[in-house]
Amino acid sequence: MGPEFIIGGCMKNFSKILICMVLVLLIGILNGAEKPKNDKMIGVILPFSSAFAGIANEQKEAIELVMQNYPDYDVIFKDSKSDAAGAVVAFQELLALENPPFAVISCASWVATALHPLAAEADIFHMVIASANFSRTVPRHTVRFTLDASQEERQLANYLNKFQRIAIYNMNNSYGNGWKKTIETNFKDKIVKAIAYNPQHKDFKNDLLEIKNVKPDALVMLSAGNGALIAKQARQLGITAQFVGTRPIERPELLVEAEFTNGLVFTYPTYDVNHPMITLFAKTYETAPTIFGVEAYASIKSLIIASNQGNLSTSDLFDWYAGKTFTGALGEIYFDETGDAHYPYMYKEISDGEFITAPFQFEMLLNDAKQEIEKTFKQTDQNEQQSTEELPDPSFFEKIISRKVTNFPIEMWIMKKDGTIIYDDNKSEIGLNIFSNEIYAAYPSLVKVARTMSSANNGNGEYTFLDVKMKENVTKEIIWATIVLHDIEYRLALTHIKNNI
Ligand code: COI
């Protein structure tokens, strides 16, 4: 082999490498990875022309409220239409810009899952709103502001337990189908019918007749935007089942059709109802925001704060969120290491044409906790032969109660009739006596309630004390019940901050 050959070989390899490099560059440019990003532009992809137009418009309005205060930023809105394919086209249009946005916010589960790998490939930071069913394939790239459906479902299940014949009517998309599967898994024997519907349709009567024929006692509607229409048609056909829903069902139309929707119970996120955004939105648009607007507001506001602090790359932005707690319009929210947000949920209800915090939930959680504590205590008691004198260990209560309070904006505590706290979600209070410890002397309304609790085995009231972090004085509403362990009575209390949810 002569030297020319070697050089020739090198030249050949060199041109191959060159061609490869040009190709990689071209692909990069085509998908936007190599284009310099516009670090003052945010892309927002919402389902404007779809059955979810009302949701998209509300999100846009909330975003515009934020942007009034940040004139140096541009938001470019794109229409994802009704499906993932529409969202991909919208995203490609953003990528085709000379300087694509440094971050993209997208709405809906089916859109989140479709755009997530594309945004990762183009190295554009991705924020996901209104997306309870979402699969990640690329780590450290996307943050999600919506609680995952699997967690919301744990709460819904508490309520669904009491029904025997459950029918499901779900949107035929990843949100509706994902939820349906979860409920079917948990309530296998109780599902009497499950039908998926096209959310672009307006006439649901044929499906609803099939549902009527199986005589359900609960009808779970996994709906957004057309919940009011479905409820109306269902009642007009004579379906008498309890209506049950999830987060996206809350839309203003439900109240217009209150004659048919009154009594609907649904799981819903808590948020800071006293945040200035709520009044500002209502004043500007003459209607109260729903969680869709609140989430959109919270997400873009936090993004701008993060980028104004110099975080512009995907990894810096991701790190800004992951593992941290933020306070904003959504209240206090925690982002786990995968980038998913966590915050409490509760039950809401339509009552007399209004959305209210469902009153039954506090009683239900208290009684669930009471029964589980008594049952578990009896079981462990048989196993371990505890002596009658022995007080149950706080960790025994914690194991049961922490599962009950998780994700609900409530606290629980347990008191001996002499005022000694034997369990409190705030561990620093365990062992203190409400009647004699000096920290309680400054809170006479609490001491008064505790006196009533000593003598009455159940009841309700309100008092002022410190919040769970022992920082600020808050007024709390309380209900209590009695648990009997080894023939000794203890008072189990459930509290929540008044007017906060
Ligand atoms: C979700 O996918 O979680 C949503 O709330 C989407 C909404 C447009 C119905």
Short mmCIF file of C-alpha atoms and ligand atoms in Angstrom, two decimals:
data_model
loop_
_atom_site.label_atom_id
_atom_site.label_comp_id
_atom_site.label_asym_id
_atom_site.label_seq_id
_atom_site.Cartn_x
_atom_site.Cartn_y
_atom_site.Cartn_z
CA MET A 1 0.00 0.00 0.00
CA GLY A 2 1.63 3.29 -1.23
CA PRO A 3 1.54 6.57 0.61
CA GLU A 4 -0.85 8.12 -2.02
CA PHE A 5 -3.35 5.46 -1.19
CA ILE A 6 -3.22 6.28 2.47
CA ILE A 7 -3.64 9.98 1.71
CA GLY A 8 -6.41 9.13 -0.75
CA GLY A 9 -8.09 7.01 1.96
CA CYS A 10 -7.77 9.85 4.42
CA MET A 11 -9.22 12.25 1.87
CA LYS A 12 -12.11 9.86 1.26
CA ASN A 13 -12.75 9.54 5.01
CA PHE A 14 -12.44 13.29 5.37
CA SER A 15 -15.08 13.99 2.75
CA LYS A 16 -17.35 11.37 4.31
CA ILE A 17 -16.97 13.06 7.69
CA LEU A 18 -17.58 16.43 6.05
CA ILE A 19 -20.76 15.20 4.37
CA CYS A 20 -21.92 13.71 7.66
CA MET A 21 -21.21 16.97 9.48
CA VAL A 22 -23.14 18.98 6.90
CA LEU A 23 -26.04 16.53 7.15
CA VAL A 24 -26.10 16.67 10.94
CA LEU A 25 -25.97 20.47 10.75
CA LEU A 26 -28.77 20.54 8.21
CA ILE A 27 -30.96 18.22 10.28
CA GLY A 28 -30.12 20.35 13.31
CA ILE A 29 -31.05 23.52 11.49
CA LEU A 30 -34.20 21.94 10.15
CA ASN A 31 -35.34 20.90 13.58
CA GLY A 32 -34.25 24.14 15.13
CA ALA A 33 -31.51 22.82 17.46
CA GLU A 34 -28.77 24.93 15.92
CA LYS A 35 -30.74 28.10 15.39
CA PRO A 36 -30.09 30.73 18.00
CA LYS A 37 -33.12 30.95 20.26
CA ASN A 38 -35.01 34.13 20.93
CA ASP A 39 -34.59 34.40 24.68
CA LYS A 40 -37.42 36.91 24.93
CA MET A 41 -39.96 34.81 23.07
CA ILE A 42 -42.26 32.14 24.50
CA GLY A 43 -44.35 29.88 22.28
CA VAL A 44 -47.77 28.89 23.61
CA ILE A 45 -49.68 26.07 21.91
CA LEU A 46 -53.37 25.89 22.85
CA PRO A 47 -56.41 24.06 21.39
CA PHE A 48 -58.12 27.18 20.00
CA SER A 49 -60.14 25.54 17.25
CA SER A 50 -61.54 22.52 19.04
CA ALA A 51 -64.16 21.53 21.57
CA PHE A 52 -61.72 23.01 24.11
CA ALA A 53 -61.78 26.53 22.64
CA GLY A 54 -63.25 27.97 25.85
CA ILE A 55 -60.34 26.49 27.81
CA ALA A 56 -57.75 27.78 25.32
CA ASN A 57 -59.22 31.28 25.37
CA GLU A 58 -59.22 31.35 29.15
CA GLN A 59 -55.58 30.26 29.23
CA LYS A 60 -54.69 32.93 26.67
CA GLU A 61 -56.47 35.61 28.68
CA ALA A 62 -54.63 34.59 31.85
CA ILE A 63 -51.28 34.66 30.02
CA GLU A 64 -52.05 38.10 28.63
CA LEU A 65 -52.62 39.38 32.17
CA VAL A 66 -49.09 38.32 33.08
CA MET A 67 -47.58 39.75 29.90
CA GLN A 68 -48.92 43.24 30.61
CA ASN A 69 -46.14 43.49 33.18
CA TYR A 70 -43.37 42.15 30.94
CA PRO A 71 -43.40 44.19 27.72
CA ASP A 72 -39.90 43.05 26.80
CA TYR A 73 -41.21 39.50 26.25
CA ASP A 74 -43.20 38.28 23.25
CA VAL A 75 -45.69 35.45 23.40
CA ILE A 76 -46.55 33.74 20.17
CA PHE A 77 -49.80 31.77 20.33
CA LYS A 78 -50.36 28.77 18.06
CA ASP A 79 -53.44 26.64 17.54
CA SER A 80 -53.02 22.91 18.25
CA LYS A 81 -56.56 22.28 16.97
CA SER A 82 -58.10 19.17 18.45
CA ASP A 83 -55.33 16.57 18.40
CA ALA A 84 -51.64 15.75 18.69
CA ALA A 85 -51.08 16.08 14.93
CA GLY A 86 -52.33 19.67 15.05
CA ALA A 87 -49.95 20.41 17.92
CA VAL A 88 -46.98 18.97 16.01
CA VAL A 89 -47.72 21.27 13.05
CA ALA A 90 -47.98 24.25 15.42
CA PHE A 91 -44.66 23.31 17.02
CA GLN A 92 -42.95 22.95 13.64
CA GLU A 93 -44.14 26.43 12.73
CA LEU A 94 -42.43 27.76 15.83
CA LEU A 95 -39.23 25.88 14.93
CA ALA A 96 -39.29 27.32 11.43
CA LEU A 97 -38.94 30.84 12.81
CA GLU A 98 -35.56 32.44 12.27
CA ASN A 99 -35.14 32.52 16.04
CA PRO A 100 -37.39 29.93 17.67
CA PRO A 101 -38.67 30.63 21.19
CA PHE A 102 -36.47 29.53 24.10
CA ALA A 103 -39.49 27.90 25.77
CA VAL A 104 -42.82 26.43 24.74
CA ILE A 105 -45.92 26.02 26.88
CA SER A 106 -48.44 23.44 25.71
CA CYS A 107 -51.93 22.42 26.87
CA ALA A 108 -53.58 18.97 26.95
CA SER A 109 -52.27 15.50 27.77
CA TRP A 110 -52.20 14.29 24.15
CA VAL A 111 -50.24 17.39 23.12
CA ALA A 112 -47.77 17.11 26.01
CA THR A 113 -46.82 13.54 25.12
CA ALA A 114 -46.47 14.34 21.40
CA LEU A 115 -44.41 17.51 21.81
CA HIS A 116 -42.17 16.40 24.66
CA PRO A 117 -39.62 14.43 22.55
CA LEU A 118 -39.70 17.04 19.76
CA ALA A 119 -39.03 19.92 22.13
CA ALA A 120 -36.24 17.90 23.75
CA GLU A 121 -34.64 17.24 20.37
CA ALA A 122 -34.83 20.91 19.41
CA ASP A 123 -33.52 21.81 22.87
CA ILE A 124 -36.46 24.06 23.66
CA PHE A 125 -37.59 24.12 27.27
CA HIS A 126 -41.08 22.61 27.53
CA MET A 127 -43.74 23.52 30.08
CA VAL A 128 -46.88 21.49 30.24
CA ILE A 129 -50.23 22.72 31.52
CA ALA A 130 -53.64 20.99 31.69
CA SER A 131 -52.02 17.60 31.15
CA ALA A 132 -52.93 14.99 33.73
CA ASN A 133 -51.91 12.02 31.55
CA PHE A 134 -48.40 12.51 30.27
CA SER A 135 -45.51 10.12 29.55
CA ARG A 136 -41.94 11.34 29.72
CA THR A 137 -39.29 9.76 27.54
CA VAL A 138 -36.51 12.34 27.94
CA PRO A 139 -35.42 13.18 31.47
CA ARG A 140 -34.72 16.71 32.77
CA HIS A 141 -36.47 18.50 30.01
CA THR A 142 -40.15 19.14 30.66
CA VAL A 143 -41.87 20.54 33.73
CA ARG A 144 -45.53 19.83 34.29
CA PHE A 145 -47.88 22.08 36.27
CA THR A 146 -50.79 19.61 36.37
CA LEU A 147 -51.02 16.91 39.03
CA ASP A 148 -50.85 13.43 37.52
CA ALA A 149 -54.22 11.68 37.12
CA SER A 150 -53.00 8.73 39.21
CA GLN A 151 -52.84 10.99 42.26
CA GLU A 152 -56.13 12.72 41.63
CA GLU A 153 -57.66 9.28 41.20
CA ARG A 154 -56.76 8.29 44.76
CA GLN A 155 -59.03 11.05 45.91
CA LEU A 156 -61.80 10.32 43.48
CA ALA A 157 -61.70 6.68 44.59
CA ASN A 158 -62.51 7.71 48.20
CA TYR A 159 -65.79 9.07 46.94
CA LEU A 160 -66.56 6.42 44.29
CA ASN A 161 -66.21 3.66 46.89
CA LYS A 162 -69.75 4.16 48.08
CA PHE A 163 -71.31 3.42 44.68
CA GLN A 164 -72.16 -0.05 43.39
CA ARG A 165 -72.92 0.45 39.69
CA ILE A 166 -70.50 2.85 38.07
CA ALA A 167 -70.80 4.00 34.45
CA ILE A 168 -67.99 5.91 32.74
CA TYR A 169 -68.51 8.35 29.87
CA ASN A 170 -65.15 9.60 28.71
CA MET A 171 -63.63 11.79 26.01
CA ASN A 172 -61.96 9.61 23.43
CA ASN A 173 -58.43 11.00 23.91
CA SER A 174 -55.46 10.24 26.10
CA TYR A 175 -56.96 12.17 29.00
CA GLY A 176 -60.30 10.35 28.94
CA ASN A 177 -58.99 6.92 27.98
CA GLY A 178 -56.15 7.05 30.53
CA TRP A 179 -58.52 7.97 33.34
CA LYS A 180 -61.06 5.36 32.27
CA LYS A 181 -58.43 2.64 32.47
CA THR A 182 -57.42 3.68 35.98
CA ILE A 183 -60.99 3.67 37.26
CA GLU A 184 -61.67 0.32 35.57
CA THR A 185 -58.59 -1.15 37.23
CA ASN A 186 -59.66 -0.01 40.68
CA PHE A 187 -63.38 -0.71 40.43
CA LYS A 188 -63.36 -3.76 38.15
CA ASP A 189 -66.52 -5.40 39.45
CA LYS A 190 -68.51 -2.24 39.79
CA ILE A 191 -68.17 -0.88 36.25
CA VAL A 192 -71.45 -1.51 34.47
CA LYS A 193 -70.65 0.43 31.29
CA ALA A 194 -67.83 2.48 29.80
CA ILE A 195 -68.29 4.45 26.59
CA ALA A 196 -65.82 6.81 24.92
CA TYR A 197 -67.21 9.80 22.99
CA ASN A 198 -65.85 12.19 20.41
CA PRO A 199 -65.46 15.54 22.19
CA GLN A 200 -66.16 17.38 18.92
CA HIS A 201 -69.71 15.99 18.91
CA LYS A 202 -72.75 17.67 20.45
CA ASP A 203 -75.36 14.91 20.49
CA PHE A 204 -74.64 12.22 23.07
CA LYS A 205 -78.14 10.74 23.37
CA ASN A 206 -77.50 7.32 21.81
CA ASP A 207 -74.58 6.62 24.14
CA LEU A 208 -76.51 7.97 27.09
CA LEU A 209 -79.45 5.69 26.35
CA GLU A 210 -77.11 2.70 26.54
CA ILE A 211 -75.87 4.01 29.85
CA LYS A 212 -79.41 4.52 31.13
CA ASN A 213 -80.27 0.92 30.31
CA VAL A 214 -77.66 -0.46 32.73
CA LYS A 215 -79.08 1.62 35.62
CA PRO A 216 -75.88 3.09 37.07
CA ASP A 217 -75.91 4.74 40.51
CA ALA A 218 -72.91 6.91 39.54
CA LEU A 219 -72.02 8.34 36.15
CA VAL A 220 -68.38 9.45 35.91
CA MET A 221 -67.97 12.07 33.21
CA LEU A 222 -64.38 12.48 32.05
CA SER A 223 -65.24 15.63 30.20
CA ALA A 224 -64.09 19.16 29.53
CA GLY A 225 -66.09 21.74 27.68
CA ASN A 226 -69.13 19.54 27.05
CA GLY A 227 -69.92 18.42 30.59
CA ALA A 228 -72.97 20.72 30.71
CA LEU A 229 -74.36 19.35 27.47
CA ILE A 230 -73.86 15.74 28.55
CA ALA A 231 -75.41 16.35 31.96
CA LYS A 232 -78.42 18.04 30.37
CA GLN A 233 -79.00 15.27 27.83
CA ALA A 234 -78.50 12.59 30.49
CA ARG A 235 -81.07 14.10 32.87
CA GLN A 236 -83.53 14.73 30.02
CA LEU A 237 -83.30 11.04 29.13
CA GLY A 238 -84.11 10.17 32.73
CA ILE A 239 -80.66 9.17 34.04
CA THR A 240 -80.84 9.73 37.79
CA ALA A 241 -77.30 8.58 38.70
CA GLN A 242 -75.01 10.76 40.81
CA PHE A 243 -72.84 12.82 38.44
CA VAL A 244 -69.14 12.60 39.21
CA GLY A 245 -66.33 14.46 37.45
CA THR A 246 -62.67 15.39 37.47
CA ARG A 247 -60.66 18.64 37.24
CA PRO A 248 -61.37 19.72 33.65
CA ILE A 249 -65.13 19.45 34.02
CA GLU A 250 -65.39 22.82 35.77
CA ARG A 251 -66.47 25.24 33.03
CA PRO A 252 -68.83 28.22 33.32
CA GLU A 253 -71.47 26.49 31.11
CA LEU A 254 -72.16 24.05 33.95
CA LEU A 255 -73.71 26.85 35.94
CA VAL A 256 -75.83 28.00 33.02
CA GLU A 257 -77.35 24.50 32.99
CA ALA A 258 -77.52 24.26 36.79
CA GLU A 259 -81.02 22.80 36.57
CA PHE A 260 -79.31 19.65 35.23
CA THR A 261 -75.87 19.88 36.81
CA ASN A 262 -76.76 20.69 40.43
CA GLY A 263 -75.31 17.96 42.65
CA LEU A 264 -72.33 17.17 40.40
CA VAL A 265 -69.33 16.23 42.58
CA PHE A 266 -65.79 16.46 41.19
CA THR A 267 -62.17 16.42 42.25
CA TYR A 268 -60.42 19.76 41.86
CA PRO A 269 -57.07 21.33 42.69
CA THR A 270 -56.81 23.78 45.54
CA TYR A 271 -55.17 27.07 44.69
CA ASP A 272 -54.66 30.43 46.31
CA VAL A 273 -58.20 31.81 46.13
CA ASN A 274 -56.92 35.04 47.65
CA HIS A 275 -54.24 35.59 45.00
CA PRO A 276 -54.58 39.03 43.31
CA MET A 277 -54.72 37.24 39.95
CA ILE A 278 -58.21 35.94 40.75
CA THR A 279 -59.77 39.38 41.24
CA LEU A 280 -57.77 40.88 38.40
CA PHE A 281 -59.00 38.17 36.02
CA ALA A 282 -62.62 38.56 37.15
CA LYS A 283 -62.45 42.35 36.80
CA THR A 284 -60.80 42.25 33.38
CA TYR A 285 -62.89 39.52 31.78
CA GLU A 286 -66.07 39.71 33.88
CA THR A 287 -65.92 36.03 34.75
CA ALA A 288 -64.06 34.06 37.40
CA PRO A 289 -61.07 32.03 36.19
CA THR A 290 -61.10 28.25 36.48
CA ILE A 291 -58.03 26.16 37.23
CA PHE A 292 -57.11 26.34 33.52
CA GLY A 293 -56.54 30.09 33.75
CA VAL A 294 -54.85 29.88 37.14
CA GLU A 295 -52.43 27.21 35.94
CA ALA A 296 -51.60 29.12 32.75
CA TYR A 297 -50.97 32.27 34.77
CA ALA A 298 -48.77 30.48 37.33
CA SER A 299 -46.73 28.70 34.67
CA ILE A 300 -45.79 31.67 32.50
CA LYS A 301 -45.20 33.94 35.47
CA SER A 302 -42.73 31.48 36.97
CA LEU A 303 -41.02 31.02 33.60
CA ILE A 304 -40.43 34.74 33.25
CA ILE A 305 -39.12 35.00 36.79
CA ALA A 306 -36.74 32.11 36.08
CA SER A 307 -35.51 33.56 32.80
CA ASN A 308 -35.12 37.05 34.27
CA GLN A 309 -32.75 35.44 36.76
CA GLY A 310 -30.57 34.40 33.83
CA ASN A 311 -31.84 30.86 33.34
CA LEU A 312 -32.26 30.40 29.63
CA SER A 313 -30.91 26.98 28.75
CA THR A 314 -33.17 23.96 29.07
CA SER A 315 -31.05 22.44 31.81
CA ASP A 316 -30.83 25.66 33.86
CA LEU A 317 -34.55 26.16 33.57
CA PHE A 318 -35.28 22.56 34.51
CA ASP A 319 -32.99 22.82 37.54
CA TRP A 320 -34.75 26.00 38.58
CA TYR A 321 -37.96 24.00 39.10
CA ALA A 322 -36.97 20.43 39.99
CA GLY A 323 -36.94 19.65 43.70
CA LYS A 324 -38.23 23.13 44.67
CA THR A 325 -41.33 24.62 46.21
CA PHE A 326 -42.98 27.74 44.79
CA THR A 327 -45.72 30.02 45.95
CA GLY A 328 -47.95 31.68 43.38
CA ALA A 329 -51.48 31.66 42.01
CA LEU A 330 -51.64 27.86 42.42
CA GLY A 331 -50.75 28.26 46.10
CA GLU A 332 -47.73 26.37 47.35
CA ILE A 333 -46.61 23.80 44.79
CA TYR A 334 -43.72 21.37 44.86
CA PHE A 335 -41.91 20.11 41.78
CA ASP A 336 -40.39 16.66 42.20
CA GLU A 337 -37.11 15.59 40.61
CA THR A 338 -38.85 14.46 37.44
CA GLY A 339 -40.37 17.93 37.00
CA ASP A 340 -43.95 17.10 38.05
CA ALA A 341 -45.88 19.50 40.24
CA HIS A 342 -47.68 18.40 43.42
CA TYR A 343 -50.37 20.31 45.28
CA PRO A 344 -53.52 19.45 47.18
CA TYR A 345 -56.84 18.50 45.64
CA MET A 346 -60.30 18.50 47.17
CA TYR A 347 -63.91 17.84 46.20
CA LYS A 348 -66.10 20.50 44.72
CA GLU A 349 -69.79 20.35 44.10
CA ILE A 350 -72.43 22.31 42.23
CA SER A 351 -75.01 23.47 44.69
CA ASP A 352 -77.80 25.98 43.97
CA GLY A 353 -76.13 26.96 40.74
CA GLU A 354 -72.70 27.62 42.28
CA PHE A 355 -69.36 25.85 42.52
CA ILE A 356 -68.71 25.20 46.20
CA THR A 357 -66.22 23.26 48.32
CA ALA A 358 -68.14 20.03 48.90
CA PRO A 359 -69.11 20.01 52.58
CA PHE A 360 -69.25 16.20 52.81
CA GLN A 361 -65.51 15.74 52.33
CA PHE A 362 -64.40 16.74 55.84
CA GLU A 363 -66.85 14.40 57.57
CA MET A 364 -65.96 11.63 55.12
CA LEU A 365 -62.20 11.94 55.71
CA LEU A 366 -62.66 12.13 59.47
CA ASN A 367 -64.81 9.01 59.57
CA ASP A 368 -62.49 7.11 57.23
CA ALA A 369 -59.54 7.93 59.48
CA LYS A 370 -61.50 7.00 62.63
CA GLN A 371 -62.51 3.63 61.28
CA GLU A 372 -59.06 2.80 59.99
CA ILE A 373 -57.35 3.79 63.23
CA GLU A 374 -59.72 1.66 65.32
CA LYS A 375 -59.52 -1.32 62.99
CA THR A 376 -55.73 -1.22 62.63
CA PHE A 377 -55.32 -0.75 66.37
CA LYS A 378 -57.40 -3.83 67.08
CA GLN A 379 -55.36 -5.87 64.61
CA THR A 380 -51.98 -4.75 65.99
CA ASP A 381 -53.30 -5.15 69.50
CA GLN A 382 -54.07 -8.82 68.93
CA ASN A 383 -50.63 -9.28 67.46
CA GLU A 384 -48.63 -7.44 70.06
CA GLN A 385 -50.70 -7.74 73.24
CA GLN A 386 -50.18 -4.11 74.22
CA SER A 387 -50.98 -3.25 77.81
CA THR A 388 -54.05 -1.10 78.50
CA GLU A 389 -51.86 1.60 79.99
CA GLU A 390 -49.76 1.96 76.92
CA LEU A 391 -50.44 4.99 74.70
CA PRO A 392 -50.44 4.31 70.99
CA ASP A 393 -47.24 5.53 69.41
CA PRO A 394 -47.50 8.75 67.27
CA SER A 395 -45.97 6.84 64.34
CA PHE A 396 -48.91 4.41 64.51
CA PHE A 397 -51.31 7.32 63.86
CA GLU A 398 -49.02 8.96 61.37
CA LYS A 399 -49.01 5.92 59.10
CA ILE A 400 -52.79 6.07 58.79
CA ILE A 401 -53.39 9.81 58.93
CA SER A 402 -50.65 10.88 56.52
CA ARG A 403 -52.39 8.83 53.83
CA LYS A 404 -55.70 10.56 54.57
CA VAL A 405 -54.41 14.11 54.59
CA THR A 406 -52.06 13.70 51.64
CA ASN A 407 -53.14 16.09 48.97
CA PHE A 408 -56.09 17.45 50.93
CA PRO A 409 -55.76 20.95 52.40
CA ILE A 410 -56.53 19.67 55.89
CA GLU A 411 -54.76 18.76 59.13
CA MET A 412 -55.57 16.13 61.74
CA TRP A 413 -54.69 15.87 65.40
CA ILE A 414 -55.63 13.63 68.31
CA MET A 415 -56.19 14.71 71.89
CA LYS A 416 -56.62 12.84 75.15
CA LYS A 417 -59.59 14.11 77.11
CA ASP A 418 -57.17 15.82 79.55
CA GLY A 419 -55.94 18.06 76.69
CA THR A 420 -52.69 16.19 75.86
CA ILE A 421 -51.98 16.03 72.13
CA ILE A 422 -50.96 12.48 71.26
CA TYR A 423 -50.76 13.06 67.51
CA ASP A 424 -50.53 16.16 65.33
CA ASP A 425 -49.53 16.59 61.68
CA ASN A 426 -47.24 19.23 63.12
CA LYS A 427 -44.90 16.93 65.07
CA SER A 428 -43.63 19.67 67.38
CA GLU A 429 -47.01 19.75 69.16
CA ILE A 430 -47.11 16.07 70.07
CA GLY A 431 -46.96 15.67 73.85
CA LEU A 432 -48.06 19.25 74.62
CA ASN A 433 -51.17 19.92 76.70
CA ILE A 434 -53.63 22.47 75.33
CA PHE A 435 -54.84 23.43 78.80
CA SER A 436 -51.47 23.89 80.43
CA ASN A 437 -48.80 24.56 77.81
CA GLU A 438 -48.00 28.24 77.53
CA ILE A 439 -47.97 28.34 73.71
CA TYR A 440 -51.74 27.78 73.76
CA ALA A 441 -52.47 30.46 76.37
CA ALA A 442 -52.34 33.11 73.64
CA TYR A 443 -55.12 31.30 71.72
CA PRO A 444 -58.21 31.31 73.96
CA SER A 445 -60.56 30.21 71.16
CA LEU A 446 -58.51 27.02 70.73
CA VAL A 447 -58.51 26.33 74.47
CA LYS A 448 -62.29 26.86 74.51
CA VAL A 449 -62.86 24.40 71.64
CA ALA A 450 -60.57 21.87 73.34
CA ARG A 451 -62.66 22.16 76.55
CA THR A 452 -65.81 21.40 74.56
CA MET A 453 -63.99 18.49 72.93
CA SER A 454 -63.14 17.05 76.35
CA SER A 455 -66.78 16.67 77.16
CA ALA A 456 -68.47 16.11 73.79
CA ASN A 457 -67.61 13.02 71.77
CA ASN A 458 -68.23 14.77 68.47
CA GLY A 459 -68.87 18.30 67.29
CA ASN A 460 -67.58 21.23 65.32
CA GLY A 461 -66.32 24.75 65.88
CA GLU A 462 -63.68 27.23 64.88
CA TYR A 463 -60.58 28.70 66.45
CA THR A 464 -57.54 30.81 65.72
CA PHE A 465 -54.09 29.26 65.91
CA LEU A 466 -50.87 29.02 63.94
CA ASP A 467 -50.78 27.42 60.48
CA VAL A 468 -49.13 24.02 60.03
CA LYS A 469 -45.71 25.67 59.73
CA MET A 470 -46.32 27.52 63.02
CA LYS A 471 -45.75 30.82 61.22
CA GLU A 472 -48.98 32.80 60.82
CA ASN A 473 -52.21 33.03 62.78
CA VAL A 474 -55.11 31.56 60.84
CA THR A 475 -58.74 30.81 61.61
CA LYS A 476 -59.50 27.13 61.32
CA GLU A 477 -62.74 25.22 61.14
CA ILE A 478 -62.74 21.99 63.11
CA ILE A 479 -64.84 18.86 63.30
CA TRP A 480 -64.06 16.03 65.67
CA ALA A 481 -65.05 12.47 66.45
CA THR A 482 -64.13 9.94 69.11
CA ILE A 483 -61.84 6.97 68.72
CA VAL A 484 -61.87 4.30 71.37
CA LEU A 485 -58.65 2.38 71.92
CA HIS A 486 -58.50 -0.06 74.83
CA ASP A 487 -61.71 1.43 76.18
CA ILE A 488 -60.10 4.85 76.42
CA GLU A 489 -61.65 7.71 74.44
CA TYR A 490 -59.55 10.05 72.35
CA ARG A 491 -60.76 12.92 70.21
CA LEU A 492 -59.73 12.85 66.58
CA ALA A 493 -59.87 16.34 65.04
CA LEU A 494 -59.86 17.45 61.42
CA THR A 495 -59.22 21.10 60.63
CA HIS A 496 -58.98 23.27 57.57
CA ILE A 497 -58.26 26.94 57.15
CA LYS A 498 -61.49 28.92 56.98
CA ASN A 499 -62.40 30.46 53.61
CA ASN A 500 -59.24 29.16 52.06
CA ILE A 501 -60.66 26.51 49.78
C1 COI B 1 -55.73 17.23 30.37
O1 COI B 1 -55.34 16.60 29.39
O2 COI B 1 -55.37 16.93 31.54
C2 COI B 1 -56.63 18.37 30.18
O3 COI B 1 -57.09 18.95 31.12
C3 COI B 1 -56.86 18.80 28.77
C4 COI B 1 -58.08 19.64 28.54
C5 COI B 1 -57.96 20.37 27.24
C6 COI B 1 -59.29 18.82 28.58
#
